[in-house]
mmCIF file of C-alpha atoms and ligand atoms in Angstrom:
data_model
loop_
_atom_site.group_PDB
_atom_site.id
_atom_site.type_symbol
_atom_site.label_atom_id
_atom_site.label_comp_id
_atom_site.label_asym_id
_atom_site.label_seq_id
_atom_site.Cartn_x
_atom_site.Cartn_y
_atom_site.Cartn_z
ATOM 1 C CA MET V 1 7.690 21.427 5.613
ATOM 2 C CA LEU V 2 6.699 20.214 2.153
ATOM 3 C CA PRO V 3 6.748 16.500 1.368
ATOM 4 C CA VAL V 4 9.254 14.904 -0.991
ATOM 5 C CA ASP V 5 8.435 15.123 -4.689
ATOM 6 C CA ASN V 6 8.656 11.420 -5.476
ATOM 7 C CA HIS V 7 7.876 11.648 -9.197
ATOM 8 C CA VAL V 8 9.983 13.844 -11.497
ATOM 9 C CA HIS V 9 11.152 13.304 -15.083
ATOM 10 C CA THR V 10 14.157 14.880 -16.777
ATOM 11 C CA VAL V 11 15.872 14.710 -20.178
ATOM 12 C CA TRP V 12 16.641 11.061 -19.338
ATOM 13 C CA SER V 13 12.966 10.178 -19.911
ATOM 14 C CA TYR V 14 11.920 9.624 -23.529
ATOM 15 C CA ASP V 15 9.223 12.291 -23.130
ATOM 16 C CA GLY V 16 11.151 14.700 -20.885
ATOM 17 C CA SER V 17 11.414 18.254 -22.168
ATOM 18 C CA GLY V 18 14.810 19.232 -23.610
ATOM 19 C CA THR V 19 15.103 21.951 -20.966
ATOM 20 C CA ALA V 20 14.434 19.505 -18.128
ATOM 21 C CA THR V 21 18.020 18.883 -17.135
ATOM 22 C CA MET V 22 18.441 17.218 -13.765
ATOM 23 C CA ALA V 23 20.376 20.249 -12.495
ATOM 24 C CA ARG V 24 17.567 22.671 -13.432
ATOM 25 C CA CYS V 25 15.037 20.438 -11.693
ATOM 26 C CA CYS V 26 17.250 20.437 -8.577
ATOM 27 C CA GLU V 27 17.438 24.248 -8.670
ATOM 28 C CA GLN V 28 13.649 24.385 -8.823
ATOM 29 C CA ALA V 29 13.276 21.894 -5.961
ATOM 30 C CA VAL V 30 15.540 24.064 -3.790
ATOM 31 C CA ALA V 31 13.709 27.250 -4.859
ATOM 32 C CA VAL V 32 10.268 25.906 -3.857
ATOM 33 C CA GLY V 33 11.579 24.476 -0.579
ATOM 34 C CA LEU V 34 11.329 20.732 -1.183
ATOM 35 C CA PRO V 35 13.425 18.622 1.200
ATOM 36 C CA ALA V 36 14.072 15.998 -1.466
ATOM 37 C CA VAL V 37 13.289 15.017 -5.016
ATOM 38 C CA ALA V 38 13.172 11.612 -6.697
ATOM 39 C CA PHE V 39 14.070 11.359 -10.383
ATOM 40 C CA THR V 40 11.787 8.594 -11.616
ATOM 41 C CA GLU V 41 12.553 8.220 -15.310
ATOM 42 C CA HIS V 42 10.355 6.137 -17.569
ATOM 43 C CA LEU V 43 11.255 2.493 -17.879
ATOM 44 C CA GLU V 44 9.316 1.320 -20.936
ATOM 45 C CA PHE V 45 10.302 -1.189 -23.569
ATOM 46 C CA THR V 46 9.842 -1.209 -27.317
ATOM 47 C CA ASP V 47 9.926 -4.963 -27.514
ATOM 48 C CA GLY V 48 9.145 -7.968 -25.393
ATOM 49 C CA ASP V 49 11.998 -10.196 -24.318
ATOM 50 C CA ASP V 50 12.050 -13.863 -23.330
ATOM 51 C CA GLY V 51 9.985 -14.152 -20.183
ATOM 52 C CA ASP V 52 7.858 -11.093 -20.970
ATOM 53 C CA GLN V 53 4.155 -11.716 -21.207
ATOM 54 C CA VAL V 54 3.901 -9.100 -23.929
ATOM 55 C CA ALA V 55 6.088 -11.068 -26.358
ATOM 56 C CA GLY V 56 3.097 -12.302 -28.385
ATOM 57 C CA PHE V 57 1.505 -8.887 -28.780
ATOM 58 C CA THR V 58 1.642 -6.819 -31.933
ATOM 59 C CA THR V 59 2.859 -3.273 -31.704
ATOM 60 C CA ASP V 60 0.856 -0.116 -32.041
ATOM 61 C CA ALA V 61 3.098 2.500 -33.651
ATOM 62 C CA ARG V 62 1.245 5.363 -31.962
ATOM 63 C CA TRP V 63 2.407 4.030 -28.603
ATOM 64 C CA TRP V 64 5.633 2.148 -29.289
ATOM 65 C CA GLY V 65 7.005 4.572 -31.855
ATOM 66 C CA ARG V 66 7.643 7.228 -29.199
ATOM 67 C CA ILE V 67 9.497 5.151 -26.652
ATOM 68 C CA LYS V 68 13.247 5.156 -26.248
ATOM 69 C CA PRO V 69 15.118 2.853 -23.893
ATOM 70 C CA LEU V 70 16.508 4.368 -20.716
ATOM 71 C CA ASP V 71 20.261 4.959 -20.489
ATOM 72 C CA VAL V 72 20.613 3.827 -16.877
ATOM 73 C CA THR V 73 24.382 4.423 -16.745
ATOM 74 C CA GLY V 74 24.134 8.016 -17.973
ATOM 75 C CA TYR V 75 21.192 8.682 -15.681
ATOM 76 C CA LEU V 76 23.009 7.398 -12.585
ATOM 77 C CA ALA V 77 26.124 9.445 -13.445
ATOM 78 C CA ASP V 78 23.916 12.565 -13.605
ATOM 79 C CA ILE V 79 22.403 11.697 -10.192
ATOM 80 C CA ALA V 80 25.913 11.427 -8.700
ATOM 81 C CA GLU V 81 26.924 14.775 -10.188
ATOM 82 C CA CYS V 82 23.792 16.548 -8.887
ATOM 83 C CA ARG V 83 24.291 15.103 -5.399
ATOM 84 C CA GLU V 84 27.692 16.815 -5.314
ATOM 85 C CA ARG V 85 26.339 20.042 -6.733
ATOM 86 C CA PHE V 86 23.261 20.324 -4.470
ATOM 87 C CA PRO V 87 24.360 19.072 -1.046
ATOM 88 C CA SER V 88 21.372 20.646 0.778
ATOM 89 C CA LEU V 89 18.875 18.687 -1.331
ATOM 90 C CA ARG V 90 18.330 14.968 -0.841
ATOM 91 C CA ILE V 91 18.314 13.453 -4.344
ATOM 92 C CA LEU V 92 16.671 10.060 -4.675
ATOM 93 C CA SER V 93 17.200 7.760 -7.625
ATOM 94 C CA GLY V 94 14.205 6.078 -9.147
ATOM 95 C CA ILE V 95 12.316 4.617 -12.013
ATOM 96 C CA GLU V 96 8.723 4.673 -13.269
ATOM 97 C CA ALA V 97 8.213 1.140 -14.522
ATOM 98 C CA GLY V 98 5.412 0.919 -17.092
ATOM 99 C CA GLU V 99 3.286 -2.222 -17.459
ATOM 100 C CA SER V 100 5.738 -4.249 -15.384
ATOM 101 C CA HIS V 101 3.343 -7.231 -15.335
ATOM 102 C CA LEU V 102 3.692 -7.475 -19.118
ATOM 103 C CA PHE V 103 7.453 -6.854 -19.159
ATOM 104 C CA ALA V 104 8.263 -8.801 -16.012
ATOM 105 C CA ALA V 105 11.624 -10.181 -17.175
ATOM 106 C CA SER V 106 12.875 -6.988 -18.862
ATOM 107 C CA ALA V 107 11.779 -4.689 -16.036
ATOM 108 C CA SER V 108 13.099 -7.008 -13.354
ATOM 109 C CA ARG V 109 16.574 -7.006 -14.910
ATOM 110 C CA VAL V 110 16.776 -3.216 -14.630
ATOM 111 C CA VAL V 111 15.092 -2.879 -11.225
ATOM 112 C CA HIS V 112 17.027 -5.702 -9.575
ATOM 113 C CA GLY V 113 20.270 -4.793 -11.340
ATOM 114 C CA ASN V 114 20.283 -1.367 -9.681
ATOM 115 C CA ASP V 115 19.599 0.030 -6.275
ATOM 116 C CA PHE V 116 16.865 2.616 -6.881
ATOM 117 C CA ASP V 117 15.448 4.554 -3.937
ATOM 118 C CA ARG V 118 11.992 4.732 -5.531
ATOM 119 C CA VAL V 119 10.249 2.376 -7.914
ATOM 120 C CA LEU V 120 6.908 3.624 -9.212
ATOM 121 C CA GLY V 121 4.482 1.351 -11.024
ATOM 122 C CA SER V 122 2.404 2.711 -13.897
ATOM 123 C CA LEU V 123 -0.036 1.639 -16.521
ATOM 124 C CA HIS V 124 0.237 3.853 -19.612
ATOM 125 C CA ALA V 125 -0.695 1.216 -22.165
ATOM 126 C CA VAL V 126 -3.166 -1.653 -22.067
ATOM 127 C CA PRO V 127 -3.595 -4.859 -24.052
ATOM 128 C CA TYR V 128 -6.532 -4.691 -26.445
ATOM 129 C CA GLU V 129 -7.332 -7.401 -29.007
ATOM 130 C CA GLY V 130 -3.770 -8.689 -29.097
ATOM 131 C CA LYS V 131 -2.192 -5.236 -29.272
ATOM 132 C CA LEU V 132 -0.674 -3.002 -26.655
ATOM 133 C CA ILE V 133 -2.319 0.402 -27.100
ATOM 134 C CA ALA V 134 -2.039 3.752 -25.346
ATOM 135 C CA ALA V 135 -4.546 3.867 -22.483
ATOM 136 C CA ASP V 136 -6.247 7.012 -23.803
ATOM 137 C CA ALA V 137 -6.947 5.253 -27.114
ATOM 138 C CA LEU V 138 -9.581 3.219 -25.222
ATOM 139 C CA PHE V 139 -11.920 6.200 -25.377
ATOM 140 C CA GLY V 140 -12.276 5.799 -29.126
ATOM 141 C CA LEU V 141 -13.124 2.116 -28.797
ATOM 142 C CA MET V 142 -15.887 1.984 -26.180
ATOM 143 C CA PRO V 143 -18.118 4.279 -24.086
ATOM 144 C CA ASP V 144 -16.111 6.583 -21.799
ATOM 145 C CA ASP V 145 -17.053 4.965 -18.477
ATOM 146 C CA GLU V 146 -16.392 1.510 -19.958
ATOM 147 C CA ALA V 147 -12.918 2.698 -20.964
ATOM 148 C CA MET V 148 -12.185 3.640 -17.342
ATOM 149 C CA ARG V 149 -13.479 0.236 -16.160
ATOM 150 C CA TYR V 150 -11.334 -1.525 -18.735
ATOM 151 C CA TYR V 151 -8.317 0.427 -17.473
ATOM 152 C CA PHE V 152 -9.029 -0.363 -13.804
ATOM 153 C CA THR V 153 -9.395 -4.082 -14.596
ATOM 154 C CA GLU V 154 -5.947 -4.100 -16.194
ATOM 155 C CA LEU V 155 -4.563 -2.019 -13.322
ATOM 156 C CA ILE V 156 -5.578 -4.757 -10.868
ATOM 157 C CA ARG V 157 -3.700 -7.233 -13.090
ATOM 158 C CA LEU V 158 -0.641 -4.990 -12.788
ATOM 159 C CA ILE V 159 -0.946 -4.758 -8.992
ATOM 160 C CA GLU V 160 -1.504 -8.475 -8.535
ATOM 161 C CA GLY V 161 0.900 -9.533 -11.266
ATOM 162 C CA SER V 162 3.986 -7.473 -10.414
ATOM 163 C CA ASP V 163 5.758 -6.860 -7.124
ATOM 164 C CA LEU V 164 8.530 -4.800 -8.744
ATOM 165 C CA PHE V 165 7.175 -1.433 -7.652
ATOM 166 C CA GLN V 166 6.624 0.267 -4.321
ATOM 167 C CA VAL V 167 4.295 3.152 -5.248
ATOM 168 C CA LEU V 168 1.310 3.011 -7.616
ATOM 169 C CA ALA V 169 1.497 6.131 -9.787
ATOM 170 C CA HIS V 170 -1.548 8.023 -11.160
ATOM 171 C CA LEU V 171 -4.083 5.242 -10.547
ATOM 172 C CA ASP V 172 -6.694 6.811 -12.837
ATOM 173 C CA PHE V 173 -4.298 7.941 -15.574
ATOM 174 C CA PRO V 174 -6.882 8.073 -18.446
ATOM 175 C CA ARG V 175 -8.916 10.722 -16.606
ATOM 176 C CA ARG V 176 -6.353 13.181 -17.990
ATOM 177 C CA TYR V 177 -7.815 12.440 -21.416
ATOM 178 C CA TRP V 178 -11.520 12.294 -20.411
ATOM 179 C CA PRO V 179 -13.178 13.170 -23.731
ATOM 180 C CA LYS V 180 -15.606 15.718 -22.307
ATOM 181 C CA GLY V 181 -12.706 17.508 -20.547
ATOM 182 C CA ALA V 182 -10.443 16.314 -17.732
ATOM 183 C CA HIS V 183 -12.019 18.799 -15.294
ATOM 184 C CA LEU V 184 -15.441 17.192 -15.839
ATOM 185 C CA PHE V 185 -14.367 13.682 -14.879
ATOM 186 C CA ALA V 186 -16.129 12.434 -11.728
ATOM 187 C CA GLU V 187 -14.810 9.703 -9.451
ATOM 188 C CA ALA V 188 -18.091 8.976 -7.619
ATOM 189 C CA PRO V 189 -19.835 6.937 -10.358
ATOM 190 C CA LEU V 190 -16.779 4.657 -10.384
ATOM 191 C CA GLU V 191 -16.451 4.314 -6.608
ATOM 192 C CA GLU V 192 -16.716 0.512 -6.661
ATOM 193 C CA GLU V 193 -14.037 0.234 -9.342
ATOM 194 C CA TYR V 194 -11.738 2.628 -7.458
ATOM 195 C CA ARG V 195 -12.268 0.675 -4.258
ATOM 196 C CA ALA V 196 -11.390 -2.611 -5.976
ATOM 197 C CA VAL V 197 -8.077 -1.140 -7.150
ATOM 198 C CA LEU V 198 -7.335 0.420 -3.758
ATOM 199 C CA ARG V 199 -8.185 -2.832 -1.950
ATOM 200 C CA ALA V 200 -5.827 -4.814 -4.187
ATOM 201 C CA LEU V 201 -3.051 -2.280 -3.590
ATOM 202 C CA ALA V 202 -3.606 -2.132 0.186
ATOM 203 C CA LYS V 203 -3.450 -5.927 0.378
ATOM 204 C CA THR V 204 0.112 -5.782 -0.941
ATOM 205 C CA GLY V 205 1.099 -3.114 1.608
ATOM 206 C CA ARG V 206 2.121 -0.596 -1.018
ATOM 207 C CA VAL V 207 1.802 3.167 -1.359
ATOM 208 C CA LEU V 208 -0.729 5.262 -3.293
ATOM 209 C CA GLU V 209 0.557 8.270 -5.199
ATOM 210 C CA ILE V 210 -1.229 11.610 -5.145
ATOM 211 C CA ASN V 211 -0.333 12.831 -8.602
ATOM 212 C CA THR V 212 -0.534 16.605 -9.059
ATOM 213 C CA LYS V 213 -0.323 16.582 -12.860
ATOM 214 C CA THR V 214 -3.575 14.656 -13.064
ATOM 215 C CA PRO V 215 -6.660 16.630 -11.944
ATOM 216 C CA LEU V 216 -6.311 16.318 -8.184
ATOM 217 C CA ALA V 217 -7.756 13.366 -6.270
ATOM 218 C CA SER V 218 -10.779 14.227 -4.130
ATOM 219 C CA VAL V 219 -10.764 13.922 -0.342
ATOM 220 C CA ASP V 220 -13.397 11.184 -0.767
ATOM 221 C CA MET V 221 -11.127 9.111 -2.965
ATOM 222 C CA VAL V 222 -8.189 9.367 -0.581
ATOM 223 C CA ARG V 223 -10.621 8.346 2.214
ATOM 224 C CA TRP V 224 -11.605 5.286 0.174
ATOM 225 C CA TRP V 225 -7.907 4.428 0.193
ATOM 226 C CA ARG V 226 -7.836 4.545 4.017
ATOM 227 C CA GLU V 227 -11.082 2.620 4.312
ATOM 228 C CA GLU V 228 -9.762 -0.137 2.056
ATOM 229 C CA GLY V 229 -6.685 -0.511 4.256
ATOM 230 C CA GLY V 230 -4.226 1.941 2.681
ATOM 231 C CA THR V 231 -1.677 3.276 5.145
ATOM 232 C CA ALA V 232 0.639 5.518 3.123
ATOM 233 C CA VAL V 233 0.598 8.124 0.367
ATOM 234 C CA SER V 234 3.343 9.556 -1.818
ATOM 235 C CA PHE V 235 3.298 13.007 -3.428
ATOM 236 C CA GLY V 236 4.321 13.244 -7.080
ATOM 237 C CA SER V 237 4.283 16.220 -9.446
ATOM 238 C CA ASP V 238 5.014 14.007 -12.468
ATOM 239 C CA ALA V 239 6.923 17.048 -13.755
ATOM 240 C CA HIS V 240 8.375 16.739 -17.255
ATOM 241 C CA TRP V 241 9.869 20.215 -17.149
ATOM 242 C CA PRO V 242 11.585 22.059 -14.278
ATOM 243 C CA GLN V 243 8.883 24.641 -13.512
ATOM 244 C CA ARG V 244 6.458 21.908 -12.467
ATOM 245 C CA VAL V 245 8.648 20.323 -9.753
ATOM 246 C CA GLY V 246 6.627 20.401 -6.512
ATOM 247 C CA ASP V 247 3.675 21.937 -8.370
ATOM 248 C CA ARG V 248 0.292 22.137 -6.504
ATOM 249 C CA PHE V 249 1.714 20.395 -3.435
ATOM 250 C CA LYS V 250 -0.097 22.753 -1.035
ATOM 251 C CA LEU V 251 -3.453 21.760 -2.533
ATOM 252 C CA ALA V 252 -2.501 18.094 -2.432
ATOM 253 C CA ILE V 253 -1.459 18.409 1.232
ATOM 254 C CA ASP V 254 -4.927 19.826 2.037
ATOM 255 C CA VAL V 255 -6.621 16.857 0.386
ATOM 256 C CA VAL V 256 -4.379 14.288 2.027
ATOM 257 C CA GLU V 257 -4.665 15.859 5.495
ATOM 258 C CA GLN V 258 -8.460 16.021 5.269
ATOM 259 C CA ALA V 259 -8.418 12.318 4.456
ATOM 260 C CA GLY V 260 -6.422 11.642 7.633
ATOM 261 C CA PHE V 261 -2.791 11.283 6.504
ATOM 262 C CA ARG V 262 0.133 13.025 8.251
ATOM 263 C CA PRO V 263 3.867 13.413 7.669
ATOM 264 C CA GLY V 264 5.980 10.597 9.061
ATOM 265 C CA LYS V 265 8.648 11.266 11.706
ATOM 266 C CA ASP V 266 11.228 11.153 8.959
ATOM 267 C CA PRO V 267 10.628 14.100 6.572
ATOM 268 C CA PHE V 268 11.837 11.956 3.665
ATOM 269 C CA ASP V 269 9.292 9.227 4.333
ATOM 270 C CA PHE V 270 5.829 8.799 2.821
ATOM 271 C CA TRP V 271 2.879 10.321 4.675
ATOM 272 C CA ARG V 272 1.055 7.894 6.933
ATOM 273 C CA ALA V 273 -2.499 7.306 8.154
HETATM 274 ZN ZN1 ZN D 301 3.276 7.979 -15.815
HETATM 275 ZN ZN1 ZN D 302 5.638 10.005 -14.753
#
């Protein structure tokens, strides 16, 4: 049995494809044989509120200009409708909270004001010289490996500074934009930096996501997670259009199994060491 796809976006996300209706994603999940799917729409903010650390930052239009606030009410109504329409599929509600250490007050209001089944934590943007900039913009500002180190340093701040999320999504997000080509990115030279992130996450007892949109994690990296005390992994396609729901899960299962993780007794649970 395939694991749950714990990371799917639909039209409710600001960057979801127009064809990515929740119903079409459910149809795809059923077609590929997933037992369950979690709709984890982006929770990002265009402005800092009282109590948000980001309040003093200036805005970078390239990043902030794209974001739209999440319509939680409409999203939850769609979830309820799909649960009626697809009774054989377990449909989990969720959110992908971006930079929740910088938007602690704003993000907390949404997360604690609702009862989401899954809360993912992400770092898509990083503070740089008083601005919040898209993480991939770091590559233009410093050597490539330094950009990854800069990202990992901020990621530890997110892990240690926010307990709002349960699963850390795409821990090495900027590798997707590795200037020489995403397929050429190597984890090994950054082993110490990876381990520092994984150690911080394991200390808080949370879950590492194996993201199948990003070039796939190596067996070595998932082993580092175990060695640093990690006990659970979550599978996430990070699909933004229906055809990608559950994408590359067989490959990801191979990696995760070789690193020593197995399905839990409950098929809807995370995989465990
Ligand atoms: Zn993301
Ligand atoms: Zn995502």
